[in-house]
mmCIF file with all atom_site columns, C-alpha atoms in Angstrom:
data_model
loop_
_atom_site.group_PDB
_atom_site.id
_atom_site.type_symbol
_atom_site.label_atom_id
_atom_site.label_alt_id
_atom_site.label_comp_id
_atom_site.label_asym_id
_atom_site.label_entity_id
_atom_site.label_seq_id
_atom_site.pdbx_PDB_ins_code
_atom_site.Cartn_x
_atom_site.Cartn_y
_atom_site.Cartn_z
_atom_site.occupancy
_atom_site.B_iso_or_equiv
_atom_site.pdbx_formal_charge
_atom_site.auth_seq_id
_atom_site.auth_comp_id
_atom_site.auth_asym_id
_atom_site.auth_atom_id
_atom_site.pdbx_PDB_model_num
ATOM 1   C CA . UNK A 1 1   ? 0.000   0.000  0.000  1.00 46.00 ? 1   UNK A CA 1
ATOM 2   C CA . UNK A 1 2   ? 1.456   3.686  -0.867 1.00 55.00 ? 2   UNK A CA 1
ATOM 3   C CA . UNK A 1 3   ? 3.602   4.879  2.100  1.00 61.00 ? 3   UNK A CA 1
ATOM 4   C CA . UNK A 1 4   ? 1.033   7.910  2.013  1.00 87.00 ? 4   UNK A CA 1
ATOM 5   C CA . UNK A 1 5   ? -1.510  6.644  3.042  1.00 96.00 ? 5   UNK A CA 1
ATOM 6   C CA . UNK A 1 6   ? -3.739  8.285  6.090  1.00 97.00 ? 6   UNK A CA 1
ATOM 7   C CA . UNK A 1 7   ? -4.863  5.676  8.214  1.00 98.00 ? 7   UNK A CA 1
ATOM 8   C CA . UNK A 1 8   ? -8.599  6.590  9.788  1.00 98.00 ? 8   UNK A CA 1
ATOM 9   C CA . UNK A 1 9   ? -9.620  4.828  13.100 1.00 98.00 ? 9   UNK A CA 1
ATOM 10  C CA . UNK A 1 10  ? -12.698 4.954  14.167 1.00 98.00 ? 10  UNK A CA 1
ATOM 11  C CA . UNK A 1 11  ? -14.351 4.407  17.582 1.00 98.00 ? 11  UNK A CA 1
ATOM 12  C CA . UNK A 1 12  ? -17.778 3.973  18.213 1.00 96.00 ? 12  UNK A CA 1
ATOM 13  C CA . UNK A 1 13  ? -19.823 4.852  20.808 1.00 93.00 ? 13  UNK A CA 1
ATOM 14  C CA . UNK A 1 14  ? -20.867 3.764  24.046 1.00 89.00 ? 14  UNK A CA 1
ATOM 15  C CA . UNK A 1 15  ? -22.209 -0.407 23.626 1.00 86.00 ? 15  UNK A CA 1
ATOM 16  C CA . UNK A 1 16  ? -22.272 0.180  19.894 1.00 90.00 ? 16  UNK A CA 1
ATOM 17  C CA . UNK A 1 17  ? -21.212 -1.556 17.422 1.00 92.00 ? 17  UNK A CA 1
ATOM 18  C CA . UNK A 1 18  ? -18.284 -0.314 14.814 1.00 95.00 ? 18  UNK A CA 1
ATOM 19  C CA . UNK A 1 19  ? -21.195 -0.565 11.973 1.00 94.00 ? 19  UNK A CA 1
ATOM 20  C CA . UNK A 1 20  ? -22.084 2.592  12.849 1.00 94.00 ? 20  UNK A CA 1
ATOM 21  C CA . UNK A 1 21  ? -19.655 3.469  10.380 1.00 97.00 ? 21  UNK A CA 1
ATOM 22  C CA . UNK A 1 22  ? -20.903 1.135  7.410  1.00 96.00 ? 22  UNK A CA 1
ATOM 23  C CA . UNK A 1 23  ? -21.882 4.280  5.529  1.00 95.00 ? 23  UNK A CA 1
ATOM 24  C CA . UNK A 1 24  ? -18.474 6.628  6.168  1.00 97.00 ? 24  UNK A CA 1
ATOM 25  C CA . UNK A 1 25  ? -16.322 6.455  2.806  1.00 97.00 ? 25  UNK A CA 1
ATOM 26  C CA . UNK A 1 26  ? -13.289 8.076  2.407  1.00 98.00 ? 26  UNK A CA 1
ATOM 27  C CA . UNK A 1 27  ? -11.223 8.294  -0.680 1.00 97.00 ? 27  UNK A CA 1
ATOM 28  C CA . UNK A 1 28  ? -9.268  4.855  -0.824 1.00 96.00 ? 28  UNK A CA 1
ATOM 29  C CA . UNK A 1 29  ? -6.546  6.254  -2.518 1.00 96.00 ? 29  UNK A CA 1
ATOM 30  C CA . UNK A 1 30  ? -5.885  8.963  0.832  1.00 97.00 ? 30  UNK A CA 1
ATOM 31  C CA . UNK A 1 31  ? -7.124  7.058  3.134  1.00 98.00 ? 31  UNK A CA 1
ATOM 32  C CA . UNK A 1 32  ? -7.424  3.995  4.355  1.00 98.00 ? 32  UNK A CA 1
ATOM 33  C CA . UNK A 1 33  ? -10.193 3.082  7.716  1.00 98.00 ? 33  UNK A CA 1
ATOM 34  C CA . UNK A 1 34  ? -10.205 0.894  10.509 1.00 98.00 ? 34  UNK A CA 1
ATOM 35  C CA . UNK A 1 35  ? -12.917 0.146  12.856 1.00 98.00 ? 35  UNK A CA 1
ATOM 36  C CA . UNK A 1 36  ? -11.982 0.025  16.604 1.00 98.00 ? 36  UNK A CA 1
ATOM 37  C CA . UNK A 1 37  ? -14.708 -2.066 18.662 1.00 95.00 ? 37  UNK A CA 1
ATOM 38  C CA . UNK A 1 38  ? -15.161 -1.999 22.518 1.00 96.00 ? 38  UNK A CA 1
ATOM 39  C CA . UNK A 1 39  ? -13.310 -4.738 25.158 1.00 95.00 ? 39  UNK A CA 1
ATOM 40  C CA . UNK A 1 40  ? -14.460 -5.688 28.138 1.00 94.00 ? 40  UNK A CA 1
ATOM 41  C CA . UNK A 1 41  ? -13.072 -4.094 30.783 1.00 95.00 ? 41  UNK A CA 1
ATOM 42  C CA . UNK A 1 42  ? -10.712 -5.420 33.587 1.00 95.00 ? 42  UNK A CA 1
ATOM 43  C CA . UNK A 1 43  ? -12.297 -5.155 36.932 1.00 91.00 ? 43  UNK A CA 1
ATOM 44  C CA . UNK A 1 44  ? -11.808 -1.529 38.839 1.00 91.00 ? 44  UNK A CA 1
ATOM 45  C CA . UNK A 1 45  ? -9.854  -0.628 35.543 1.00 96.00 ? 45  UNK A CA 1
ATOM 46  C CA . UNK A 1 46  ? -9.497  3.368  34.865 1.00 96.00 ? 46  UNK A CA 1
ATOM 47  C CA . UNK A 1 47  ? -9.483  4.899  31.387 1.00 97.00 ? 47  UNK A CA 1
ATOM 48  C CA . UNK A 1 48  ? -6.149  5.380  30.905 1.00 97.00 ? 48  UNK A CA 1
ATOM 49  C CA . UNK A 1 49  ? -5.202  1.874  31.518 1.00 97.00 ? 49  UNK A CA 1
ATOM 50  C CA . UNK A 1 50  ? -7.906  0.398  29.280 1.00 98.00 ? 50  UNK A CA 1
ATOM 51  C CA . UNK A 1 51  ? -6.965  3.292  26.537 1.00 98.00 ? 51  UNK A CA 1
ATOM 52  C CA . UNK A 1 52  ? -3.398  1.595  26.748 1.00 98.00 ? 52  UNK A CA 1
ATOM 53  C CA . UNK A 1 53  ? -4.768  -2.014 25.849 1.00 97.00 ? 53  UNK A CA 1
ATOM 54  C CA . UNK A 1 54  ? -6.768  -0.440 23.454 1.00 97.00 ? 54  UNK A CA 1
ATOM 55  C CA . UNK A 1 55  ? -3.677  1.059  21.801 1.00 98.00 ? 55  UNK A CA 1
ATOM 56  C CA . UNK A 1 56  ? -2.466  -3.018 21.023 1.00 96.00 ? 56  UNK A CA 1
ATOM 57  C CA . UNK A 1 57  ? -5.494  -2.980 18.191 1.00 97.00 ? 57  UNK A CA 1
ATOM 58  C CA . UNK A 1 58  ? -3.743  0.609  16.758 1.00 97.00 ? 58  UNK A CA 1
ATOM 59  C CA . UNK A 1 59  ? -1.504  -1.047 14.262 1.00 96.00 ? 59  UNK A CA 1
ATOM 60  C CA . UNK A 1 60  ? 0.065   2.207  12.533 1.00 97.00 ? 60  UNK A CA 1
ATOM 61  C CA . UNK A 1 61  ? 1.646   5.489  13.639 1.00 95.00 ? 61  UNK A CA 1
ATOM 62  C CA . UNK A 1 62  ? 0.554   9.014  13.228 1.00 95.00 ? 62  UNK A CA 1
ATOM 63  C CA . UNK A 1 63  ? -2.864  8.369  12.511 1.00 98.00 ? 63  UNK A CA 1
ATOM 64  C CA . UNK A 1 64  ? -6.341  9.971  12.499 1.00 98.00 ? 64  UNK A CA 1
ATOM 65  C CA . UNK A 1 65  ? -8.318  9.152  15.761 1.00 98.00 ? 65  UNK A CA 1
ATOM 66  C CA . UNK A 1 66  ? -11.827 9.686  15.418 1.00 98.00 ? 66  UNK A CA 1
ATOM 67  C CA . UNK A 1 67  ? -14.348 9.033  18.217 1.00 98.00 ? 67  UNK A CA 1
ATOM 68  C CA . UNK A 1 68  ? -18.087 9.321  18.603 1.00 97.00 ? 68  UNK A CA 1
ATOM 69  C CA . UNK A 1 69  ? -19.552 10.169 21.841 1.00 94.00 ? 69  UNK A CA 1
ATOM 70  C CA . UNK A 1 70  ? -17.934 8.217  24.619 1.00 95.00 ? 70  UNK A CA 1
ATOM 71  C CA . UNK A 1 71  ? -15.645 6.717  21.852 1.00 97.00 ? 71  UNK A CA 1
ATOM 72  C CA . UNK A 1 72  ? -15.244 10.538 21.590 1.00 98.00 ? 72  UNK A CA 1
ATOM 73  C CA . UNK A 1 73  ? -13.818 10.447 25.101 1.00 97.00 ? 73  UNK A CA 1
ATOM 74  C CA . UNK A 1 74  ? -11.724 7.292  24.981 1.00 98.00 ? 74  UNK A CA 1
ATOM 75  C CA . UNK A 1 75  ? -9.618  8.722  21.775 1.00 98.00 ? 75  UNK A CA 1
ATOM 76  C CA . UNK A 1 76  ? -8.665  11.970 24.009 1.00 98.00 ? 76  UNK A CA 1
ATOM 77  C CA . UNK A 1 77  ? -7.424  9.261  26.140 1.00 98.00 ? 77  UNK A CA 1
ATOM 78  C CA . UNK A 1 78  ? -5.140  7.091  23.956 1.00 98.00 ? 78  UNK A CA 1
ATOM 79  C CA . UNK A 1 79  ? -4.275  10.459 22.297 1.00 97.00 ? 79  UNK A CA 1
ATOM 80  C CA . UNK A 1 80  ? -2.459  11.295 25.882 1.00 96.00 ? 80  UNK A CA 1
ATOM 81  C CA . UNK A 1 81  ? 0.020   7.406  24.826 1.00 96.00 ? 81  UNK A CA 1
ATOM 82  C CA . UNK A 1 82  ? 0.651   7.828  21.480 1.00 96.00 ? 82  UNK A CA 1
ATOM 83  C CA . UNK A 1 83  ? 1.173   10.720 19.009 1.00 95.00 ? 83  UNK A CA 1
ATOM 84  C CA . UNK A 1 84  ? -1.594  11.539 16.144 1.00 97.00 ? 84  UNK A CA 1
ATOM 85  C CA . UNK A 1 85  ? -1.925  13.330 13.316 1.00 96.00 ? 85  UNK A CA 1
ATOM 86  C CA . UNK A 1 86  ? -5.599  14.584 14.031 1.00 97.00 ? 86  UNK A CA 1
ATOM 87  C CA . UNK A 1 87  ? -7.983  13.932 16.545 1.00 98.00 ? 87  UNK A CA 1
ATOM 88  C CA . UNK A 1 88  ? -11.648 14.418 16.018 1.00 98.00 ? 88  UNK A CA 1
ATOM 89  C CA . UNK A 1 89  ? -14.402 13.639 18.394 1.00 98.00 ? 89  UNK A CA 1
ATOM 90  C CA . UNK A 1 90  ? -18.029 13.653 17.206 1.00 98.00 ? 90  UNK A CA 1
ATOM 91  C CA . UNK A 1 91  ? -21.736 14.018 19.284 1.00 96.00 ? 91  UNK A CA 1
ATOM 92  C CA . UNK A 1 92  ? -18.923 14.338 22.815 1.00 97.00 ? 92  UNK A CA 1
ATOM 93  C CA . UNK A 1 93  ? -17.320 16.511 25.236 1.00 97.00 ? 93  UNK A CA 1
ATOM 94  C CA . UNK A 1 94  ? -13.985 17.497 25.203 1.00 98.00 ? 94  UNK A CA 1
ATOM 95  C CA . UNK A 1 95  ? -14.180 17.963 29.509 1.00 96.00 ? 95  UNK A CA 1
ATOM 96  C CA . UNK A 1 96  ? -16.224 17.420 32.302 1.00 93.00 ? 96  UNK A CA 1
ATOM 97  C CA . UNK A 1 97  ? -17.166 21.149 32.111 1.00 94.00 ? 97  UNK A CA 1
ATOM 98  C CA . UNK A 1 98  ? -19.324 20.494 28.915 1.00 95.00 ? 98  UNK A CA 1
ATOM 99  C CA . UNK A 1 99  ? -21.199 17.446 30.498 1.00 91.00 ? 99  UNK A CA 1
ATOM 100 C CA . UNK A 1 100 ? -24.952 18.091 30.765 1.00 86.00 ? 100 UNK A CA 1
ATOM 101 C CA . UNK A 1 101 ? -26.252 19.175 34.668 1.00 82.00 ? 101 UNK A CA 1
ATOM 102 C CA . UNK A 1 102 ? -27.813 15.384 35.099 1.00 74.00 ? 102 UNK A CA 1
ATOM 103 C CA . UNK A 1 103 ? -24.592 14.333 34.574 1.00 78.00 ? 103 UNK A CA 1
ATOM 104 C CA . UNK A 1 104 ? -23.337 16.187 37.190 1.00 72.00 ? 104 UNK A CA 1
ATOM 105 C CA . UNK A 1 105 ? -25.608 15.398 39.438 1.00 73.00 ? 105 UNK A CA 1
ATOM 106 C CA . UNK A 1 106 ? -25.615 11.804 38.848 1.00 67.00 ? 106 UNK A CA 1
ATOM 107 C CA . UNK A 1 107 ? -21.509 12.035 39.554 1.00 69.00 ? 107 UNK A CA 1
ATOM 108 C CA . UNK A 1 108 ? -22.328 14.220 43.131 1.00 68.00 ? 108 UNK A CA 1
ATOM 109 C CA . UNK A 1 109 ? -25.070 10.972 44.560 1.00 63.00 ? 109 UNK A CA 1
ATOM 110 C CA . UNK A 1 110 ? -23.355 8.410  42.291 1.00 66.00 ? 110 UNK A CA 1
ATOM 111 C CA . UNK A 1 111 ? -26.748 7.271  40.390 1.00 58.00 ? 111 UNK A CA 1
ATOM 112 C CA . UNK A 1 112 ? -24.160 6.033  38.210 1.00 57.00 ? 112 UNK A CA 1
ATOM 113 C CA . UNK A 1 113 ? -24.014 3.267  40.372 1.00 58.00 ? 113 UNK A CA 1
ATOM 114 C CA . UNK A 1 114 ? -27.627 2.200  39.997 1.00 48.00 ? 114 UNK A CA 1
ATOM 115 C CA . UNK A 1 115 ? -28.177 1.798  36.375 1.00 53.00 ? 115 UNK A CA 1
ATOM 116 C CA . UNK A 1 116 ? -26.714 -0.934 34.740 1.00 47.00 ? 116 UNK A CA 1
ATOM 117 C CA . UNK A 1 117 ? -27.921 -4.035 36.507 1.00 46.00 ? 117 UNK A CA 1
ATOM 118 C CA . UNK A 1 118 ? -31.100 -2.840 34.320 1.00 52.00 ? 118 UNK A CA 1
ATOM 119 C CA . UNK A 1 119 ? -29.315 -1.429 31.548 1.00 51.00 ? 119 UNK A CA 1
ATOM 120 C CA . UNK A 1 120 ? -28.020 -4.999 30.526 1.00 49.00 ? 120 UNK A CA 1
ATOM 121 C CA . UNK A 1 121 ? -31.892 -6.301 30.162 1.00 48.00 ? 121 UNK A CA 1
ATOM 122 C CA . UNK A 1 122 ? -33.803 -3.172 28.964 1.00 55.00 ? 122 UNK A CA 1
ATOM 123 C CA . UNK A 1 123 ? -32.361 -2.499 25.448 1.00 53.00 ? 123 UNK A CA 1
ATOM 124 C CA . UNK A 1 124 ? -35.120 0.645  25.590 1.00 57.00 ? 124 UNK A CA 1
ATOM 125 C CA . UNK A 1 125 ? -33.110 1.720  28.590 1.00 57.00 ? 125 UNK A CA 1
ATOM 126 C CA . UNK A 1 126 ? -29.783 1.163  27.092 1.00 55.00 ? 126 UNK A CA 1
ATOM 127 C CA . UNK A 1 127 ? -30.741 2.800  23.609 1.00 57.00 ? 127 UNK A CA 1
ATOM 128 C CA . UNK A 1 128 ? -31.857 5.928  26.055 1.00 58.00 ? 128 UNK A CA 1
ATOM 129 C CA . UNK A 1 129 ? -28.076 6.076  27.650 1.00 56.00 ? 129 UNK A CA 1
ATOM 130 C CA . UNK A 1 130 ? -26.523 4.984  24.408 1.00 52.00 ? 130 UNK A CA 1
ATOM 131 C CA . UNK A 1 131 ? -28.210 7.182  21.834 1.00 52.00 ? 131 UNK A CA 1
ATOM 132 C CA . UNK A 1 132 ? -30.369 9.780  23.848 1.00 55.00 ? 132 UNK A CA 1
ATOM 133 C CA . UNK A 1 133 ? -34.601 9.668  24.153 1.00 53.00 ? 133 UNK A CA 1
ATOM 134 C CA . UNK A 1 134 ? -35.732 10.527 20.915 1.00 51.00 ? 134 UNK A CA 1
ATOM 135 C CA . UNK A 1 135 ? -34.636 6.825  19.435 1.00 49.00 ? 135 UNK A CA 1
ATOM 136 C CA . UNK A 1 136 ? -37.369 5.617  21.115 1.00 52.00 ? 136 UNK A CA 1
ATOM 137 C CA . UNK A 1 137 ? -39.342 4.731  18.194 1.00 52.00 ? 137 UNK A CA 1
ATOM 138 C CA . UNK A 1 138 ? -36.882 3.934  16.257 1.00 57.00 ? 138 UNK A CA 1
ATOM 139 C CA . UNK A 1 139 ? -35.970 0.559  17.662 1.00 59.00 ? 139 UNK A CA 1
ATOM 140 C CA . UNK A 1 140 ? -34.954 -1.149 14.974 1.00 64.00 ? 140 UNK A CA 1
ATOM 141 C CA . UNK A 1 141 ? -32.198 1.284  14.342 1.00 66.00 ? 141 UNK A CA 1
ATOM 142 C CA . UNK A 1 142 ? -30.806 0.908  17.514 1.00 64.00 ? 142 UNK A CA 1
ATOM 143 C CA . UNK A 1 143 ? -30.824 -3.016 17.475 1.00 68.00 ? 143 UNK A CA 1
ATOM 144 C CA . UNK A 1 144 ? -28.548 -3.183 14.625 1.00 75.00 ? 144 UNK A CA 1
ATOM 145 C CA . UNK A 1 145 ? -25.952 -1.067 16.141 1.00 79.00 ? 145 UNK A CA 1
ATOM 146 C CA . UNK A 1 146 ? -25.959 -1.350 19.806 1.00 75.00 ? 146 UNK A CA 1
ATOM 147 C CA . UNK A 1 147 ? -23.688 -4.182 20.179 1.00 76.00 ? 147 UNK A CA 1
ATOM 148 C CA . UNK A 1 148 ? -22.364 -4.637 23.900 1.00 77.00 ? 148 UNK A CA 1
ATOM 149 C CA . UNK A 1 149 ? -24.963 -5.643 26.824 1.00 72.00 ? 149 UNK A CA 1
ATOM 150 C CA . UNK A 1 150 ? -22.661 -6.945 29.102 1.00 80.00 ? 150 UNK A CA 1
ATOM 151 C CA . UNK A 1 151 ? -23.506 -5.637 32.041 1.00 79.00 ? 151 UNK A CA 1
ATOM 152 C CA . UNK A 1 152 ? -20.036 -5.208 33.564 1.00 85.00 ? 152 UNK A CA 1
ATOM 153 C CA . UNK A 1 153 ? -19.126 -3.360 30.552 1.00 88.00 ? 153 UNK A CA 1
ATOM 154 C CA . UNK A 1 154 ? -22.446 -0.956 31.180 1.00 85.00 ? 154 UNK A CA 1
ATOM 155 C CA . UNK A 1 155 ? -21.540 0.050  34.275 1.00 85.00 ? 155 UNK A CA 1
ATOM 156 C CA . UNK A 1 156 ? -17.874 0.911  33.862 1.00 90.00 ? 156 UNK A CA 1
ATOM 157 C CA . UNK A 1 157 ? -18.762 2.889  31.139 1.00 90.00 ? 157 UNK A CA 1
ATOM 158 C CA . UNK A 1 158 ? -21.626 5.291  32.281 1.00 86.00 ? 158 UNK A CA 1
ATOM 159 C CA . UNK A 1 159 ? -19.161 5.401  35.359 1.00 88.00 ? 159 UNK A CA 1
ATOM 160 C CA . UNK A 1 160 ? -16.251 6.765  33.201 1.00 93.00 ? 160 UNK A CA 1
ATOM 161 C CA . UNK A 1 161 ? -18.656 9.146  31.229 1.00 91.00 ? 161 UNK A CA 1
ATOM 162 C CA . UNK A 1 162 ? -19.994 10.723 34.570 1.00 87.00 ? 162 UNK A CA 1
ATOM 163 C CA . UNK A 1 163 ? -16.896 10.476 36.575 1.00 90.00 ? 163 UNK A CA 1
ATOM 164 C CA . UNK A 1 164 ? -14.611 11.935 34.048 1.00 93.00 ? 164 UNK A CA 1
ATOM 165 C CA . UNK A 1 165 ? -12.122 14.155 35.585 1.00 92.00 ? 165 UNK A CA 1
ATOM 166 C CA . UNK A 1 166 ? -10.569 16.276 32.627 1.00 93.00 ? 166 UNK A CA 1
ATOM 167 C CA . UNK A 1 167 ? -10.524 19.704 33.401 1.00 93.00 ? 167 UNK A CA 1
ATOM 168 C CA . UNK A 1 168 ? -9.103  21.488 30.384 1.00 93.00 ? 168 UNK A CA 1
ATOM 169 C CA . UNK A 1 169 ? -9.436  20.710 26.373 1.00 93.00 ? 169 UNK A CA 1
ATOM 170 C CA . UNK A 1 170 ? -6.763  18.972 24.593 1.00 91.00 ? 170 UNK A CA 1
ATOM 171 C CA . UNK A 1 171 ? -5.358  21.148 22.057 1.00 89.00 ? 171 UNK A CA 1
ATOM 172 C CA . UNK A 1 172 ? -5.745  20.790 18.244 1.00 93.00 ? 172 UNK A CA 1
ATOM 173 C CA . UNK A 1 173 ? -9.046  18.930 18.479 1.00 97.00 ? 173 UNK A CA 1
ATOM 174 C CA . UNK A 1 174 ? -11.410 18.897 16.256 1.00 98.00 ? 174 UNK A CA 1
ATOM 175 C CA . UNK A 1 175 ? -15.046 19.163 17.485 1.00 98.00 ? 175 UNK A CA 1
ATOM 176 C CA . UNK A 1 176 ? -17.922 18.010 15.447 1.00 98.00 ? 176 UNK A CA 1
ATOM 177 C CA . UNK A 1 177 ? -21.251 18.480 17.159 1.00 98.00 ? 177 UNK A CA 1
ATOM 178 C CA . UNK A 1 178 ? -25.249 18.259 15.991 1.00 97.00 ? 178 UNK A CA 1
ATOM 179 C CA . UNK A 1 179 ? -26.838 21.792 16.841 1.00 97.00 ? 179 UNK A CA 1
ATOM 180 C CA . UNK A 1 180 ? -29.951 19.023 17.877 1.00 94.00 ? 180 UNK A CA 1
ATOM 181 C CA . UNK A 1 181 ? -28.206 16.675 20.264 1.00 93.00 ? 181 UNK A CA 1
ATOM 182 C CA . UNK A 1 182 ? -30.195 15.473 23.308 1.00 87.00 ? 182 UNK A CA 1
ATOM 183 C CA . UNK A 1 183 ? -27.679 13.600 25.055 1.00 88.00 ? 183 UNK A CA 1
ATOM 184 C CA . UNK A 1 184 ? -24.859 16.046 25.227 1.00 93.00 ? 184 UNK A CA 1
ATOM 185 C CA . UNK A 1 185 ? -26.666 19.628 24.477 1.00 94.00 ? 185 UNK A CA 1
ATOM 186 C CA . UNK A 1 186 ? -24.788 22.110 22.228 1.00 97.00 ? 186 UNK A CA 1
ATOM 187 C CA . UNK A 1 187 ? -25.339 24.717 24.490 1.00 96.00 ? 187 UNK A CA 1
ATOM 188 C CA . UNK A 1 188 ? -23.032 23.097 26.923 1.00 95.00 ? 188 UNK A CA 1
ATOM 189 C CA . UNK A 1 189 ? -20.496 22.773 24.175 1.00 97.00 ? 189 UNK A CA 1
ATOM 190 C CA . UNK A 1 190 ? -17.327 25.339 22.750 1.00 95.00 ? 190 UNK A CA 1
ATOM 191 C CA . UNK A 1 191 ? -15.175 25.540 19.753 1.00 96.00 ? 191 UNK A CA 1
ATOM 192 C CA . UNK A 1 192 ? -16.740 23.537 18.110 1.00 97.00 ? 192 UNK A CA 1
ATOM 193 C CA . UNK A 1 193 ? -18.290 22.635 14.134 1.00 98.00 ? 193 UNK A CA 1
ATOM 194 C CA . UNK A 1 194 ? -21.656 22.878 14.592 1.00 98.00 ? 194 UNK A CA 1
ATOM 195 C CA . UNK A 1 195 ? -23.716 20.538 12.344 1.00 98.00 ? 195 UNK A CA 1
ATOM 196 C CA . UNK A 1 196 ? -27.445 21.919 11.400 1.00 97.00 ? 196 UNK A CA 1
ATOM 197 C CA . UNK A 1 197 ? -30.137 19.256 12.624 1.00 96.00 ? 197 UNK A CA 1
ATOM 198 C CA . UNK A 1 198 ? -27.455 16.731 13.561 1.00 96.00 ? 198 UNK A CA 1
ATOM 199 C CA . UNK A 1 199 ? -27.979 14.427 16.531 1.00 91.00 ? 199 UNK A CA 1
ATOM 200 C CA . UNK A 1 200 ? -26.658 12.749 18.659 1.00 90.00 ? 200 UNK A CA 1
ATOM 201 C CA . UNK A 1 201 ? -26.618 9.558  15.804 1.00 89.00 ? 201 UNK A CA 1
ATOM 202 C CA . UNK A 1 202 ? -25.666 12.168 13.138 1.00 94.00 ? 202 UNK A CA 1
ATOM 203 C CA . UNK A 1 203 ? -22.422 9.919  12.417 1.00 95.00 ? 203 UNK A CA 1
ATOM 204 C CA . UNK A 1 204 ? -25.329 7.204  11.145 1.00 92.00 ? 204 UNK A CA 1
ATOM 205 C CA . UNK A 1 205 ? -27.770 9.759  9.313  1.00 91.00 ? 205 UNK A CA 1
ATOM 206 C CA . UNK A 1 206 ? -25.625 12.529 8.479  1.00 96.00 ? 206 UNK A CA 1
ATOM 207 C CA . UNK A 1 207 ? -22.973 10.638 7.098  1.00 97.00 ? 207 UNK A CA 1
ATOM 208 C CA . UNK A 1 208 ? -22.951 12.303 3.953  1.00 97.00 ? 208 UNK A CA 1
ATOM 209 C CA . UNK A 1 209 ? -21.483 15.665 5.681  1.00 98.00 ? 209 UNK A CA 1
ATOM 210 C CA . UNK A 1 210 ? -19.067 13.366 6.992  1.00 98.00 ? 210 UNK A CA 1
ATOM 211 C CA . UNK A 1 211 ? -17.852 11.855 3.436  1.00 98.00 ? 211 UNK A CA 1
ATOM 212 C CA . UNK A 1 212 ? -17.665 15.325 1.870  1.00 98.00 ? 212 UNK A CA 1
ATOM 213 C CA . UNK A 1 213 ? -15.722 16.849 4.863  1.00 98.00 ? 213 UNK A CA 1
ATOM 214 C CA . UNK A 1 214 ? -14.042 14.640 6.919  1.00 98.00 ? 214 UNK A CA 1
ATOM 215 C CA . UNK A 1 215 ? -11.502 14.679 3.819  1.00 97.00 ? 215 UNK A CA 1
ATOM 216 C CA . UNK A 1 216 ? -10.748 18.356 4.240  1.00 97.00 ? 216 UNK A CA 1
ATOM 217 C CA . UNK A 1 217 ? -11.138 18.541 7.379  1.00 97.00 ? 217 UNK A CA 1
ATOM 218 C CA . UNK A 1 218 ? -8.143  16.213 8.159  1.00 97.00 ? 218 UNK A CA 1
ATOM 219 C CA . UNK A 1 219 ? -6.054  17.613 5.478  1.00 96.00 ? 219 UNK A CA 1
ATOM 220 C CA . UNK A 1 220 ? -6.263  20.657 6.616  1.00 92.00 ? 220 UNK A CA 1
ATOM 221 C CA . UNK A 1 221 ? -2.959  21.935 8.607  1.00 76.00 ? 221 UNK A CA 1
#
C-alpha cells in the first residue's frame, strides 16, 4: 500500500457496534479506515489503563483518531500514549465542564451506580443512555448497532462518562457536534463545528457531511 496513506480509526460509541460506520467512505486512494470495537473491561480498571490495551489494536503510527460520543472520550485518552496526526471527536465533550447538569448530578449521589444491573436487560433503557430519548421509536435502528450488553461493561462505562475528571481541552481537536443533540446539548459545548439538525446519531444519518468533509477537514494543517 502507498507509504502515504492516512490511516482513519474509528471508535464507536458507548455499547455500539463499529457498523455505525458502514456508511463513512473516504477516498481509498488517501485514506485507508479501521474500525476500533469496545473490550471488556478489567475489573476496577481506569481509562487510561484500558486506553493503553486499546492502543495493542492501533496497528500504525501518526494516525487519524476519530471518536463518537464516549468513543469521543476514549480517543482523548489514547491520544495522551501515542502521538496523532488529528484527533476528532463527534456528538462528545472534550471535559467534564461540557457534560450536561444530570450528569453532574448523577456524579455528586453516584446514580451512576444504579443503572446498569437494568441497563443490561432493557435495550429501551440502554438505547436511552446509548443514543439519547428521541430513538425511542426507532428501535430497529438501535438493534442493529448497539452491540455490547454486558452488564459489567455498562456500568464501567456510564461510570467513566460521569466520573470523568478532565478539566481542560486537549489542544488541536477537532469538534464536530449536531446543533440538535439530546444527550450532550450544544449549548453546553465550545469551539466547536456545529452541524445543522445533527444528533446525537448524526455519524449514522448525516454521514454524507461526513464523506464530503471529513476529507478536508483532516487535510487541513
Amino acid at each position: 500500500m502507498n507509504k502515504d496513506i492516512i490511516h482513519v480509526y474509528l471508535m464507536p460509541g458507548m455499547a455500539a457496534s463499529p457498523t455505525i460506520f458502514e456508511y463513512i467512505k473516504l477516498p481509498e486512494d488517501q485514506f485507508k479506515v479501521h474500525w476500533l470495537q469496545w473490550i471488556l473491561p478489567i475489573d476496577d480498571e481506569s481509562i487510561s489503563d484500558y486506553a493503553l490495551r486499546m492502543i495493542k489494536n492501533i496497528k500504525h503510527e501518526n494516525i487519524v483518531l476519530l471518536g463518537v460520543s464516549f468513543g469521543g472520550i476514549l480517543v482523548q485518552e489514547i491520544r495522551k500514549h501515542i502521538n496523532v496526526r488529528k484527533l476528532i471527536i463527534v456528538s462528545s465533550v472534550k471535559s467534564m465542564h461540557e457534560l450536561p447538569t444530570h450528569l453532574v448530578l448523577a456524579k455528586k449521589i453516584k446514580a451512576y451506580a444504579l443503572v446498569p444491573t437494568q441497563l443490561a436487560s432493557n435495550i429501551d433503557l440502554l438505547a436511552k443512555y446509548a443514543f439519547g430519548n428521541y430513538l425511542k421509536k426507532r428501535i430497529d435502528l438501535y438493534k442493529k448497532y448497539l452491540s455490547v450488553n454486558d452488564s459489567k461493561y455498562l456500568s464501567w462505562a456510564i461510570k467513566q462518562i460521569v466520573c470523568w475528571n478532565q478539566n481542560e481541552s486537549q489542544s488541536d481537536i477537532i469538534h464536530i457536534h449536531g446543533d440538535n443533540d439530546a444527550m450532550f446539548p450544544i449549548k453546553n459545548i465550545t469551539d466547536c463545528i456545529p452541524i445543522k439538525n445533527g444528533t446525537h446519531i448524526m455519524i449514522i444519518n448525516k454521514y454524507k457531511w461526513f464523506n464530503e468533509n471529513l476529507p478536508r477537514i483532516i487535510l487541513e494543517n
